[in-house]
Amino acid sequence: MLLKITFTQQRRVRLAQGLWLMSWLAVMSGAFIFCLGVYLKTELLRRAEVMDNTEIHVVPNILMMVGLVSIGTNWVATRVCQDSLDASRFPRWKLLLMAWFTVAVLLCCLLLAVVVLSYALQGRLEESLKVGLRNGIRFYKDTDVPGRCFQKETIDRLQMEFRCCGNNNFKDWFEVQWVSNRYLDFTSKDVKDRIRSNVDGRYLLDGVPFSCCNPASPRPCLQYHLTDNSAHYSYDYQAEELNLYSRGCRQALTDYYMEMMNSTGPGVLSVILIQMSVLVSLRYLQTAVEGATALEDPEGESVGYLLEKGVKETFEDVKANVLNILKFAQVDPSAAEGSPGAEDAEKPADNTTEKAASPTPSPAS
Amino acid sequence: MPFMPVKFNLQKRVKLAQGLWMLYWFSVIAGILIFSLGIFFKIELRKRSEMMDNNESHLVPNLLILVGLLACGLNAFGGKVCHDSLDPIKFSKWKPMLKTYLLLCCSFNVLLVLVSLLCFLMQFSVYLTLAEGLSYAIRFYKDTDTPGRCFMKRTLDMTQIEFHCCGNNNFRDWFEVQWISNRYLDMSNDVVKDRVLSNVEGKYLMDSVPFSCCNPGSPRPCIQHHLTNNSAHYDYDHRTEELNIWTRGCLEALFSYYSSLMSSIGVFVLFAIILESVDMAGLKYLSTALETMAEPENPECESEGWLLEKGVKETFSDLLTKLKTLGRTNQVEGGDAPEANT
């Protein structure tokens, strides 16, 4: 027996009561995980326009699913606790408990996977943001193209809210035409020069949109002719730091989401801890109560354990059981006598006797 | 003839005590809510105190905090009394205090009415403070090198961005002040010299607005400078252009925010007044029902509860005569004392 503890009736009652409380706590933590998933998903959806793919959504999706399943699972645990001290009602939970333990272990594994994924997917998130922002900046001027008419507003609001400019930095704006042709006077010499100055015939300028302006600058914002020191009084392009936001939006958004997911890390880990303790306590309660019902005096002492045999032996047993089921699944279709295979898998001895018994009538008939 | 009498048997008394206990705990939660609303309002005022020239009145949030705490205390005490009410030994402890407690609750209700009135009336004061504060803010926008005002620019920019507004009443307020500091003006430039000489006070005025007035929803990149000059920009008519910059004034925007906040707090306080009144009525019924039990030893006996021992008019006249006798007793004592001395 692995990690056995003796339980008196008093201790069993205490364990059942404590476990009932802890299961309700686990239900609350399941609800907490679900809400966390919903919050993350909403935040990701809010900026879905500057993200190219939705791979990162797997984190909140798993959190939501795990939260819901955890609420149901732990609610079942509370019902089991309530019935555990009543000898007539407890046996009906016997089969369900095996399934319950598997589900609980699966939930813990999924939560661990979420923690790992939230770190591992950072690179993919950055890639997705890079492509999304690049498109946003390219289509900034297309406020008359259906499907892209809100890109300008989205990018402007994003830059103002996250205090960032451009994809990597403000120079990204120098490489695209962000002023629509509708607002350019093509008879003007300056416009014609600029358009002829590059191969694609785009109107490029060393200026940025107003949303890049930093309100903390002591000077009113300089948006245009940024690289031309003589265009503004007492201005040095190389030394000026406060005029525009220096951070790129990709970095700003990645930092924001990583911080959000990292801060949920401790919460998820504590939920894993709660779930594991519910699992262990329920196992002890199950074995202790079963032991007590097997005694002549149900109020007496019984032994509770985690595993009936050692770890290796249990593993061998489980492997043998699974193989038997598989073997039976193969042999069953060929055998004429359709004895239900699932029940017999646990009693191989009875099975062979039945097999020996069944051929006997046929030679007689 | 008692006012609004109700007959009570044991069941009804127990139900009343339980229901009243729940109601008192709801009232405690309402008190906590009032307290947190007061704190929230105080923080909101502090956040924008620069826009109000640090002159804003904190009377309403302070009162709300005080009232919230008082409500918690009073209602918790009421809940405790209800909890003990069905146990005659415990209840006899509280019996003598009930009259004073009910009087306290009455005066607390009056205080709540006052707070609710203030929530609605102080909005005028907020409006006036905002109007004055914003005009100062626009004037000191350029003074980013003056200690005490160096963050005015940032605060005003952030306010205009957040509340989607421009200027005090509208964007033309920016045309009347110099919002570019002299440090960034090339005084040797002819254009600059012309502008400075064009007005009596020698201010550099222009028909431009800061970047924070820009509306991101405009289909066109923001036009900040030369706003009234149609020929300065291609395909631009300043009379028909609506989306380029925010058209609303910050006074209106900020005031509507604060007034909606204060109005909702006022409505919540009114709701709390109703809740408190119901609590008081319930407690009066419970205490009278327990007092008028014909056989105090037998808990199953019937009793009667009421709001007032006599009718409303009689209670009023009783109260008046009591006040008069109070005054008269003082006079009589004053007359007696010198007699006693002599």
XYZ file of C-alpha atoms in Angstrom:
707
model
C 0.000 0.000 0.000
C 1.211 3.437 -0.861
C 1.129 6.127 1.827
C -1.457 4.496 4.070
C -3.143 6.320 6.963
C -5.441 4.823 9.560
C -8.818 6.498 9.938
C -11.138 6.350 12.894
C -14.809 7.138 12.381
C -14.194 10.607 13.799
C -11.364 11.214 11.330
C -13.426 9.967 8.418
C -16.199 12.389 9.301
C -13.707 15.230 9.604
C -12.133 14.304 6.271
C -15.522 14.223 4.569
C -16.454 17.640 5.971
C -13.104 19.198 5.124
C -13.205 17.739 1.667
C -16.716 19.105 1.112
C -15.486 22.617 1.899
C -12.406 22.187 -0.236
C -14.484 20.925 -3.153
C -16.615 24.035 -3.019
C -13.402 26.062 -2.958
C -12.320 24.123 -6.036
C -15.649 24.965 -7.713
C -14.947 28.658 -7.054
C -11.447 28.327 -8.457
C -12.915 26.632 -11.530
C -15.200 29.618 -11.973
C -12.174 31.885 -11.491
C -10.262 30.055 -14.223
C -13.250 30.361 -16.551
C -13.520 34.103 -15.923
C -9.779 34.452 -16.481
C -10.142 32.727 -19.838
C -13.041 34.975 -20.799
C -11.074 38.085 -19.837
C -8.003 37.043 -21.834
C -10.135 36.196 -24.846
C -11.916 39.554 -24.740
C -8.615 41.407 -24.568
C -7.236 39.454 -27.500
C -10.399 39.990 -29.534
C -10.323 43.731 -28.893
C -7.075 44.029 -30.824
C -7.877 41.311 -33.324
C -7.535 43.825 -36.155
C -3.782 44.167 -35.676
C -3.185 40.447 -35.293
C -2.615 38.300 -38.318
C -3.521 34.887 -36.910
C -5.394 33.563 -33.913
C -2.906 30.963 -32.665
C -2.535 32.680 -29.327
C -6.257 32.160 -28.717
C -5.552 28.562 -27.719
C -4.535 29.787 -24.238
C -7.844 31.430 -23.294
C -9.812 28.682 -25.044
C -8.188 25.975 -22.926
C -8.673 28.085 -19.806
C -12.397 28.480 -20.486
C -12.888 24.791 -21.210
C -10.903 23.699 -18.159
C -12.835 26.156 -15.994
C -16.208 24.771 -17.040
C -15.171 21.116 -16.686
C -13.572 21.867 -13.333
C -16.799 23.413 -12.019
C -18.734 20.269 -12.989
C -16.089 17.860 -11.694
C -15.729 19.512 -8.325
C -19.481 19.767 -7.922
C -19.592 15.975 -8.367
C -16.920 15.738 -5.661
C -19.169 17.675 -3.260
C -22.037 15.238 -3.926
C -19.671 12.303 -3.291
C -18.585 13.832 0.019
C -22.175 14.312 1.100
C -22.957 10.661 0.364
C -19.686 9.263 1.679
C -20.757 8.788 5.278
C -24.021 7.095 4.320
C -23.214 3.425 3.692
C -26.279 2.853 1.506
C -25.649 5.755 -0.882
C -21.887 5.613 -1.280
C -21.503 2.412 -3.386
C -23.266 3.940 -6.414
C -20.371 6.380 -6.850
C -17.815 3.565 -7.101
C -17.557 3.341 -10.872
C -17.811 7.074 -11.377
C -14.873 7.735 -9.084
C -12.411 6.010 -11.381
C -13.484 8.266 -14.213
C -13.405 11.243 -11.854
C -9.766 10.668 -10.957
C -8.789 10.471 -14.627
C -10.619 13.687 -15.420
C -9.061 15.498 -12.460
C -5.540 14.438 -13.462
C -6.289 15.509 -17.038
C -7.434 18.948 -15.831
C -4.235 19.462 -13.860
C -2.151 18.473 -16.875
C -4.085 20.888 -19.101
C -3.572 23.742 -16.655
C 0.155 23.030 -16.567
C 0.154 22.986 -20.359
C -1.526 26.407 -20.373
C 1.219 27.863 -18.200
C 3.870 26.422 -20.515
C 2.040 27.531 -23.662
C 1.672 31.114 -22.494
C 5.457 31.371 -22.486
C 6.053 29.263 -25.571
C 3.646 31.172 -27.809
C 5.268 34.544 -27.256
C 7.259 34.252 -30.473
C 4.162 33.407 -32.506
C 2.312 36.361 -30.967
C 5.112 38.719 -31.983
C 5.073 37.400 -35.531
C 1.325 37.790 -35.758
C 1.509 41.350 -34.426
C 4.338 42.214 -36.816
C 2.312 41.222 -39.862
C -0.894 42.754 -38.534
C 0.693 46.097 -37.715
C 2.515 46.225 -41.024
C -0.778 45.826 -42.833
C -2.425 48.380 -40.578
C 0.237 50.964 -41.390
C 0.040 50.193 -45.094
C -3.726 50.543 -45.223
C -3.822 53.597 -42.907
C -4.678 55.883 -45.830
C -7.427 53.681 -47.283
C -10.313 55.260 -45.401
C -12.470 55.018 -48.528
C -11.891 51.298 -49.209
C -14.647 49.083 -47.780
C -13.197 46.635 -45.278
C -10.251 48.893 -44.510
C -11.974 52.171 -43.716
C -11.463 51.820 -39.972
C -7.764 50.974 -40.108
C -6.828 54.622 -39.594
C -8.961 54.987 -36.503
C -7.793 51.634 -35.112
C -4.111 52.444 -35.566
C -4.542 55.993 -34.217
C -6.366 54.800 -31.093
C -3.841 51.985 -30.635
C -0.878 54.348 -30.819
C -2.471 56.773 -28.379
C -3.538 54.097 -25.899
C -0.333 52.070 -25.859
C 1.940 55.114 -26.290
C 3.752 53.687 -29.266
C 4.524 54.681 -32.832
C 4.885 52.473 -35.884
C 5.812 48.816 -35.973
C 9.388 48.877 -34.660
C 9.706 52.642 -34.300
C 8.450 55.864 -35.865
C 10.630 55.490 -38.988
C 8.175 52.865 -40.290
C 5.911 55.758 -41.200
C 8.573 57.209 -43.495
C 8.399 54.146 -45.733
C 4.692 54.110 -46.531
C 2.364 56.638 -48.055
C -0.035 57.381 -45.200
C -1.710 60.393 -46.782
C -4.407 59.393 -49.236
C -4.182 60.672 -52.821
C -7.588 62.330 -52.358
C -5.950 64.954 -50.134
C -2.893 65.592 -52.297
C -2.742 68.541 -54.656
C -1.107 67.026 -57.725
C -0.549 70.417 -59.313
C 1.776 71.409 -56.472
C 5.479 71.214 -57.252
C 6.372 69.760 -53.869
C 3.909 66.894 -54.284
C 5.096 66.147 -57.808
C 8.730 66.072 -56.661
C 8.038 63.696 -53.848
C 6.097 61.320 -56.059
C 8.804 61.261 -58.691
C 11.503 60.725 -56.080
C 10.733 57.007 -55.660
C 10.142 54.075 -58.023
C 6.588 53.210 -56.934
C 5.305 56.763 -57.320
C 4.297 57.015 -53.679
C 4.031 60.247 -51.725
C 6.572 59.586 -48.976
C 7.443 62.122 -46.339
C 9.485 62.273 -43.166
C 6.380 62.875 -41.108
C 4.201 60.822 -38.748
C 0.494 60.912 -37.873
C -0.625 62.962 -34.889
C -1.261 59.849 -32.793
C 2.510 59.377 -32.449
C 2.780 62.645 -30.517
C 3.901 62.379 -26.900
C 1.845 64.663 -24.616
C 4.662 64.696 -22.073
C 6.877 66.680 -24.427
C 7.476 70.268 -23.202
C 7.214 71.468 -26.784
C 4.133 71.458 -29.020
C 4.322 68.349 -31.179
C 6.465 68.349 -34.318
C 4.978 65.946 -36.816
C 6.392 66.913 -40.209
C 9.921 67.452 -41.555
C 11.255 65.389 -38.683
C 14.693 64.774 -40.211
C 15.176 68.401 -41.215
C 16.797 70.325 -38.363
C 16.413 73.660 -40.121
C 12.651 73.294 -40.534
C 12.064 73.955 -36.822
C 13.589 76.410 -34.403
C 15.982 74.945 -31.817
C 15.422 71.379 -32.993
C 17.933 68.552 -33.250
C 16.568 65.371 -34.783
C 19.241 63.167 -33.218
C 18.864 64.528 -29.702
C 15.074 64.922 -29.557
C 13.576 62.167 -27.386
C 10.312 63.353 -25.957
C 8.629 64.658 -29.067
C 7.191 61.331 -30.277
C 6.705 57.959 -28.653
C 9.960 56.056 -29.030
C 8.539 52.545 -28.501
C 7.236 50.438 -31.367
C 3.671 49.148 -31.172
C 4.719 45.539 -31.666
C 6.905 45.710 -28.562
C 4.232 47.576 -26.626
C 1.471 45.066 -27.427
C 3.680 42.020 -26.820
C 4.733 43.397 -23.441
C 1.119 44.090 -22.562
C -0.088 40.574 -23.362
C 2.913 38.841 -21.823
C 2.426 40.796 -18.615
C -1.231 39.805 -18.553
C -0.463 36.119 -19.032
C 2.412 36.131 -16.566
C 0.301 37.697 -13.869
C -2.219 34.880 -14.238
C 0.568 32.323 -13.671
C 0.449 32.247 -9.852
C -3.365 32.041 -9.906
C -3.329 29.041 -12.246
C -0.635 27.304 -10.182
C -2.626 27.701 -6.979
C -5.719 26.287 -8.723
C -3.622 23.264 -9.764
C -2.606 22.873 -6.119
C -6.215 23.018 -4.915
C -7.313 20.467 -7.503
C -4.491 18.069 -6.580
C -5.324 18.275 -2.881
C -9.009 17.579 -3.631
C -7.910 14.584 -5.694
C -5.657 13.151 -2.969
C -8.197 13.723 -0.193
C -10.998 12.137 -2.218
C -8.858 9.073 -2.864
C -8.162 8.723 0.868
C -11.848 9.195 1.672
C -12.896 6.612 -0.904
C -10.455 3.959 0.303
C -11.158 4.650 3.985
C -14.937 4.434 3.560
C -14.685 1.297 1.422
C -12.425 -0.260 4.044
C -14.890 0.677 6.774
C -17.878 -0.858 4.957
C -15.909 -4.082 4.511
C -15.342 -4.355 8.288
C -17.825 -6.063 10.594
C -18.018 -2.907 12.682
C -18.589 -0.035 10.215
C -17.746 2.499 12.910
C -14.318 1.075 13.529
C -10.899 1.920 12.237
C -10.027 1.474 8.604
C -7.005 2.082 6.454
C -6.912 4.672 3.696
C -4.265 4.622 0.988
C -3.378 6.226 -2.304
C -2.635 3.075 -4.245
C -3.442 -0.504 -3.241
C -0.099 -1.825 -4.393
C 3.130 -0.007 -5.078
C 3.500 2.330 -8.027
C 5.183 -0.230 -10.301
C 2.716 -3.009 -9.535
C -0.263 -0.699 -10.109
C 1.227 0.345 -13.403
C 1.679 -3.313 -14.447
C -1.899 -4.064 -13.416
C -3.297 -1.163 -15.394
C -1.207 -2.151 -18.426
C -2.440 -5.759 -18.175
C -6.060 -4.593 -17.902
C -5.775 -2.325 -20.898
C -4.097 -5.066 -22.967
C -6.839 -7.500 -21.965
C -9.498 -5.119 -23.114
C -7.647 -4.661 -26.405
C -7.134 -8.412 -26.789
C -10.760 -9.038 -26.110
C -11.732 -6.397 -28.583
C -9.818 -8.373 -31.203
C -11.004 -11.851 -30.226
C -14.641 -10.937 -29.601
C -15.908 -10.379 -33.187
C -14.556 -13.809 -34.271
C -16.090 -15.756 -31.316
C -19.692 -16.935 -31.982
C -20.713 -16.729 -28.338
C -21.173 -13.041 -27.789
C -20.372 -12.838 -24.104
C -20.023 -9.120 -23.233
C -16.274 -8.620 -23.233
C -16.019 -5.578 -20.997
C -17.227 -7.214 -17.800
C -15.129 -10.313 -18.283
C -11.952 -8.351 -18.867
C -11.633 -7.791 -15.127
C -12.099 -11.460 -14.323
C -9.902 -13.455 -16.709
C -10.263 -16.575 -14.539
C -14.066 -16.646 -14.848
C -13.675 -15.964 -18.552
C -11.654 -19.112 -19.184
C -14.147 -21.191 -17.200
C -16.969 -19.751 -19.289
C -15.072 -20.466 -22.456
C -14.569 -24.034 -21.253
C -18.259 -24.276 -20.367
C -19.655 -22.892 -23.643
C -18.236 -25.497 -26.097
C -19.696 -28.331 -23.990
C -23.347 -27.857 -24.996
C -22.562 -27.691 -28.758
C -21.116 -31.217 -29.172
C -24.136 -32.430 -27.198
C -26.531 -30.678 -29.613
C -55.641 54.044 18.844
C -52.197 52.909 17.616
C -51.056 53.908 14.151
C -51.044 51.016 11.649
C -51.322 48.101 14.137
C -50.541 44.529 13.035
C -51.258 41.337 14.983
C -48.323 38.986 15.538
C -48.133 35.363 16.573
C -44.871 33.502 17.208
C -44.434 32.513 13.555
C -44.911 36.052 12.311
C -42.529 37.439 14.921
C -39.854 34.931 13.949
C -40.341 35.711 10.253
C -40.177 39.442 10.926
C -36.972 39.075 12.950
C -35.309 36.953 10.270
C -36.407 39.170 7.406
C -35.336 42.281 9.240
C -31.922 40.749 9.999
C -31.370 40.113 6.267
C -32.558 43.629 5.455
C -30.128 45.135 7.954
C -27.242 43.270 6.354
C -28.348 44.544 2.936
C -28.267 48.004 4.436
C -24.729 47.384 5.694
C -23.724 46.473 2.139
C -25.474 49.618 0.893
C -23.456 51.587 3.466
C -20.234 50.019 2.195
C -21.270 50.931 -1.353
C -21.885 54.542 -0.370
C -18.456 54.601 1.285
C -16.727 53.259 -1.819
C -18.672 55.634 -4.076
C -17.452 58.483 -1.889
C -13.860 57.318 -2.220
C -14.232 56.866 -5.981
C -15.677 60.359 -6.370
C -12.863 61.813 -4.267
C -10.248 60.096 -6.433
C -11.911 61.338 -9.618
C -11.881 64.900 -8.321
C -8.221 64.608 -7.354
C -7.282 63.195 -10.730
C -8.533 66.284 -12.532
C -7.882 68.831 -9.826
C -5.416 70.547 -12.158
C -8.276 71.219 -14.552
C -10.159 72.868 -11.699
C -7.226 74.995 -10.553
C -6.932 72.840 -7.391
C -9.962 74.729 -6.144
C -12.580 72.016 -6.118
C -14.794 71.408 -3.103
C -14.445 67.983 -1.510
C -17.544 68.432 0.647
C -19.714 65.861 -1.130
C -17.198 62.960 -1.208
C -16.182 63.591 2.404
C -19.828 63.551 3.495
C -20.409 60.367 1.518
C -17.491 58.638 3.216
C -18.750 59.710 6.643
C -22.325 58.679 5.892
C -21.168 55.318 4.536
C -19.254 54.522 7.707
C -22.157 55.656 9.911
C -24.583 53.529 7.906
C -22.390 50.458 8.326
C -22.180 50.960 12.085
C -25.860 51.716 12.677
C -27.119 48.892 10.495
C -24.713 46.356 11.956
C -26.034 47.286 15.411
C -29.595 46.917 14.116
C -28.759 43.503 12.722
C -27.335 42.416 16.062
C -30.501 43.567 17.859
C -32.660 41.580 15.409
C -30.474 38.539 15.850
C -30.981 38.664 19.632
C -34.626 39.700 19.503
C -36.183 36.257 19.816
C -34.166 35.395 22.905
C -35.833 37.330 25.764
C -32.703 37.328 27.941
C -30.482 38.774 25.240
C -33.154 41.151 24.038
C -33.663 42.676 27.475
C -30.069 43.940 27.174
C -30.949 45.974 24.114
C -34.432 47.079 25.105
C -33.524 50.326 26.882
C -31.309 51.453 23.989
C -33.940 50.993 21.313
C -35.606 54.377 21.736
C -32.330 56.296 21.368
C -31.316 54.022 18.509
C -34.513 54.775 16.602
C -34.025 58.513 17.184
C -30.456 58.198 15.875
C -31.727 56.384 12.793
C -34.254 59.159 12.224
C -31.593 61.858 12.335
C -29.347 59.718 10.137
C -32.144 59.592 7.574
C -32.372 63.383 7.658
C -28.602 63.511 7.079
C -29.005 61.176 4.111
C -31.678 63.473 2.644
C -29.286 66.375 3.036
C -26.457 64.461 1.323
C -28.728 63.506 -1.529
C -29.781 67.144 -2.010
C -26.143 68.236 -1.973
C -25.289 65.669 -4.651
C -27.697 67.401 -6.977
C -27.049 71.003 -5.963
C -23.255 70.940 -5.856
C -23.190 70.266 -9.574
C -23.478 74.028 -10.093
C -20.364 74.575 -8.047
C -18.502 71.943 -10.062
C -19.553 73.664 -13.295
C -18.233 77.034 -12.171
C -14.963 75.569 -10.860
C -14.443 73.711 -14.119
C -15.076 76.807 -16.242
C -12.523 78.809 -14.300
C -9.990 76.003 -14.062
C -10.067 75.182 -17.768
C -9.498 78.781 -18.826
C -6.415 78.877 -16.591
C -5.275 75.512 -17.966
C -5.397 76.767 -21.544
C -3.521 79.919 -20.571
C -0.753 78.014 -18.797
C -0.454 75.282 -21.473
C 2.838 76.741 -22.737
C 4.466 77.135 -19.313
C 6.200 73.767 -19.241
C 9.253 75.390 -17.675
C 7.434 77.104 -14.799
C 7.555 75.086 -11.569
C 4.058 74.178 -10.438
C 2.677 74.361 -13.961
C 5.063 72.154 -15.877
C 2.571 69.285 -16.134
C -0.351 71.415 -17.249
C 0.386 70.694 -20.911
C 0.431 66.954 -20.403
C -2.687 66.969 -18.224
C -4.648 69.102 -20.673
C -3.497 67.012 -23.649
C -4.478 63.778 -21.915
C -7.845 65.275 -20.896
C -8.607 66.381 -24.447
C -7.633 62.950 -25.805
C -9.624 61.078 -23.155
C -12.798 63.152 -23.162
C -12.786 63.837 -26.910
C -12.961 67.575 -26.494
C -11.054 70.685 -27.544
C -10.706 73.978 -25.712
C -13.001 75.410 -23.059
C -16.228 76.002 -25.003
C -14.889 75.005 -28.421
C -11.651 74.922 -30.384
C -11.584 78.684 -30.994
C -10.427 79.190 -27.392
C -7.002 78.088 -28.601
C -6.907 80.964 -31.105
C -7.017 83.494 -28.287
C -4.034 82.336 -26.255
C -0.384 81.854 -27.020
C 0.076 78.129 -26.527
C 3.601 77.887 -27.955
C 6.298 78.904 -25.536
C 8.646 81.713 -26.573
C 11.540 79.265 -26.193
C 10.443 77.549 -29.402
C 9.801 80.709 -31.418
C 12.437 82.099 -33.770
C 12.093 85.804 -32.952
C 14.288 86.773 -35.883
C 11.775 85.292 -38.305
C 9.561 87.843 -40.116
C 6.361 85.804 -39.845
C 6.821 85.451 -36.106
C 7.551 89.168 -35.715
C 4.404 90.057 -37.676
C 2.201 87.873 -35.543
C 3.650 89.166 -32.297
C 3.209 92.765 -33.388
C -0.341 92.170 -34.652
C -1.916 92.305 -31.177
C -1.673 94.688 -28.213
C -0.218 92.261 -25.692
C 2.514 90.965 -28.013
C 1.268 87.377 -27.944
C 2.049 84.891 -30.701
C -1.475 83.996 -31.720
C -2.347 81.608 -34.523
C -5.392 79.842 -35.885
C -4.043 76.451 -34.836
C -4.806 73.905 -32.148
C -2.623 71.366 -30.321
C -2.459 67.779 -31.596
C -4.651 66.500 -28.768
C -7.668 68.140 -30.427
C -7.344 65.806 -33.414
C -10.161 63.330 -34.026
C -8.813 59.846 -34.960
C -12.120 59.106 -36.673
C -11.432 61.618 -39.411
C -10.767 59.994 -42.825
C -8.104 62.619 -43.459
C -4.755 63.078 -41.669
C -5.321 65.724 -39.008
C -5.167 69.385 -39.991
C -3.948 71.336 -36.964
C -2.561 74.577 -38.361
C -4.119 77.339 -40.476
C -7.575 76.072 -39.615
C -9.469 79.113 -40.914
C -7.482 79.355 -44.140
C -9.163 77.264 -46.820
C -6.383 77.752 -49.343
C -3.691 76.420 -47.005
C -4.944 72.858 -47.504
C -6.078 70.944 -50.565
C -9.827 70.318 -50.766
C -10.572 71.876 -47.359
C -13.486 74.021 -46.273
C -13.321 74.976 -42.599
C -17.038 75.735 -42.418
C -18.143 72.246 -43.509
C -15.314 70.232 -41.957
C -16.707 68.401 -38.933
C -14.597 65.332 -38.316
C -11.147 66.869 -38.370
C -10.948 68.010 -34.748
C -13.207 67.514 -31.771
C -16.026 70.044 -31.845
C -17.155 69.638 -28.235
C -15.703 71.848 -25.533
C -13.943 70.287 -22.547
C -16.162 72.192 -20.134
C -19.233 70.435 -21.477
C -17.498 67.058 -21.652
C -16.060 67.148 -18.136
C -19.225 68.600 -16.644
C -21.454 65.941 -18.198
C -19.133 63.274 -16.775
C -19.182 64.693 -13.263
C -22.861 65.534 -13.305
C -23.836 62.002 -14.344
C -21.586 60.636 -11.592
C -23.113 62.909 -8.961
C -26.663 62.271 -10.144
C -26.264 58.503 -9.954
C -24.732 58.800 -6.482
C -27.689 60.989 -5.464
C -30.183 58.414 -6.753
C -28.368 55.650 -4.883
C -28.499 57.676 -1.666
C -32.266 58.111 -2.178
C -32.559 54.341 -2.480
C -30.549 53.996 0.731
C -32.996 56.407 2.461
C -35.927 54.168 1.470
C -34.052 51.107 2.730
C -33.261 52.798 6.048
C -36.895 53.857 6.509
C -38.098 50.289 5.937
C -35.517 49.077 8.473
C -36.755 51.591 11.045
C -40.400 50.631 10.510
C -39.555 46.932 10.806
C -37.589 47.432 13.987
C -40.414 49.495 15.504
C -42.914 46.733 14.711
C -40.599 44.054 16.127
C -39.855 45.899 19.341
C -43.494 46.774 20.006
C -44.579 43.223 19.172
C -42.113 41.859 21.721
C -43.076 44.426 24.357
C -46.819 43.859 24.155
C -46.653 40.098 24.718
C -49.490 39.348 27.197
C -47.541 36.503 28.836
C -43.798 37.121 28.595
C -43.123 33.511 29.769
C -45.158 31.955 26.962
C -43.417 32.592 23.620
C -46.428 31.298 21.683
C -48.731 34.089 22.791
C -50.097 36.695 20.444
C -49.055 40.308 20.484
C -49.649 43.501 18.622
C -47.126 45.709 16.904
C -47.507 49.277 15.691
C -45.590 52.207 14.255
C -46.858 54.870 16.641
C -48.576 54.334 20.005
C -51.239 56.905 19.259
C -52.316 58.352 15.916
C -50.076 60.722 13.959
C -51.795 63.921 15.096
C -51.864 62.882 18.748
C -48.169 61.900 18.677
C -47.326 65.263 17.162
C -49.305 67.205 19.771
C -47.760 65.061 22.508
C -44.302 65.903 21.189
C -45.126 69.611 21.090
C -46.475 69.629 24.668
C -43.383 67.754 25.805
C -41.133 70.382 24.208
C -43.213 73.153 25.766
C -43.070 71.577 29.243
C -39.317 71.181 28.801
C -38.996 74.884 28.226
C -41.480 75.687 31.026
C -39.706 73.428 33.525
C -36.547 75.407 32.979
C -38.387 78.632 33.736
C -40.052 77.213 36.823
C -36.739 75.893 38.118
C -35.146 79.266 37.554
C -38.005 80.860 39.552
C -37.715 78.256 42.315
C -33.957 78.434 42.673
C -33.709 82.055 43.795
C -36.597 81.359 46.213
C -34.697 78.362 47.541
C -31.594 80.473 47.907
C -33.364 83.150 49.864
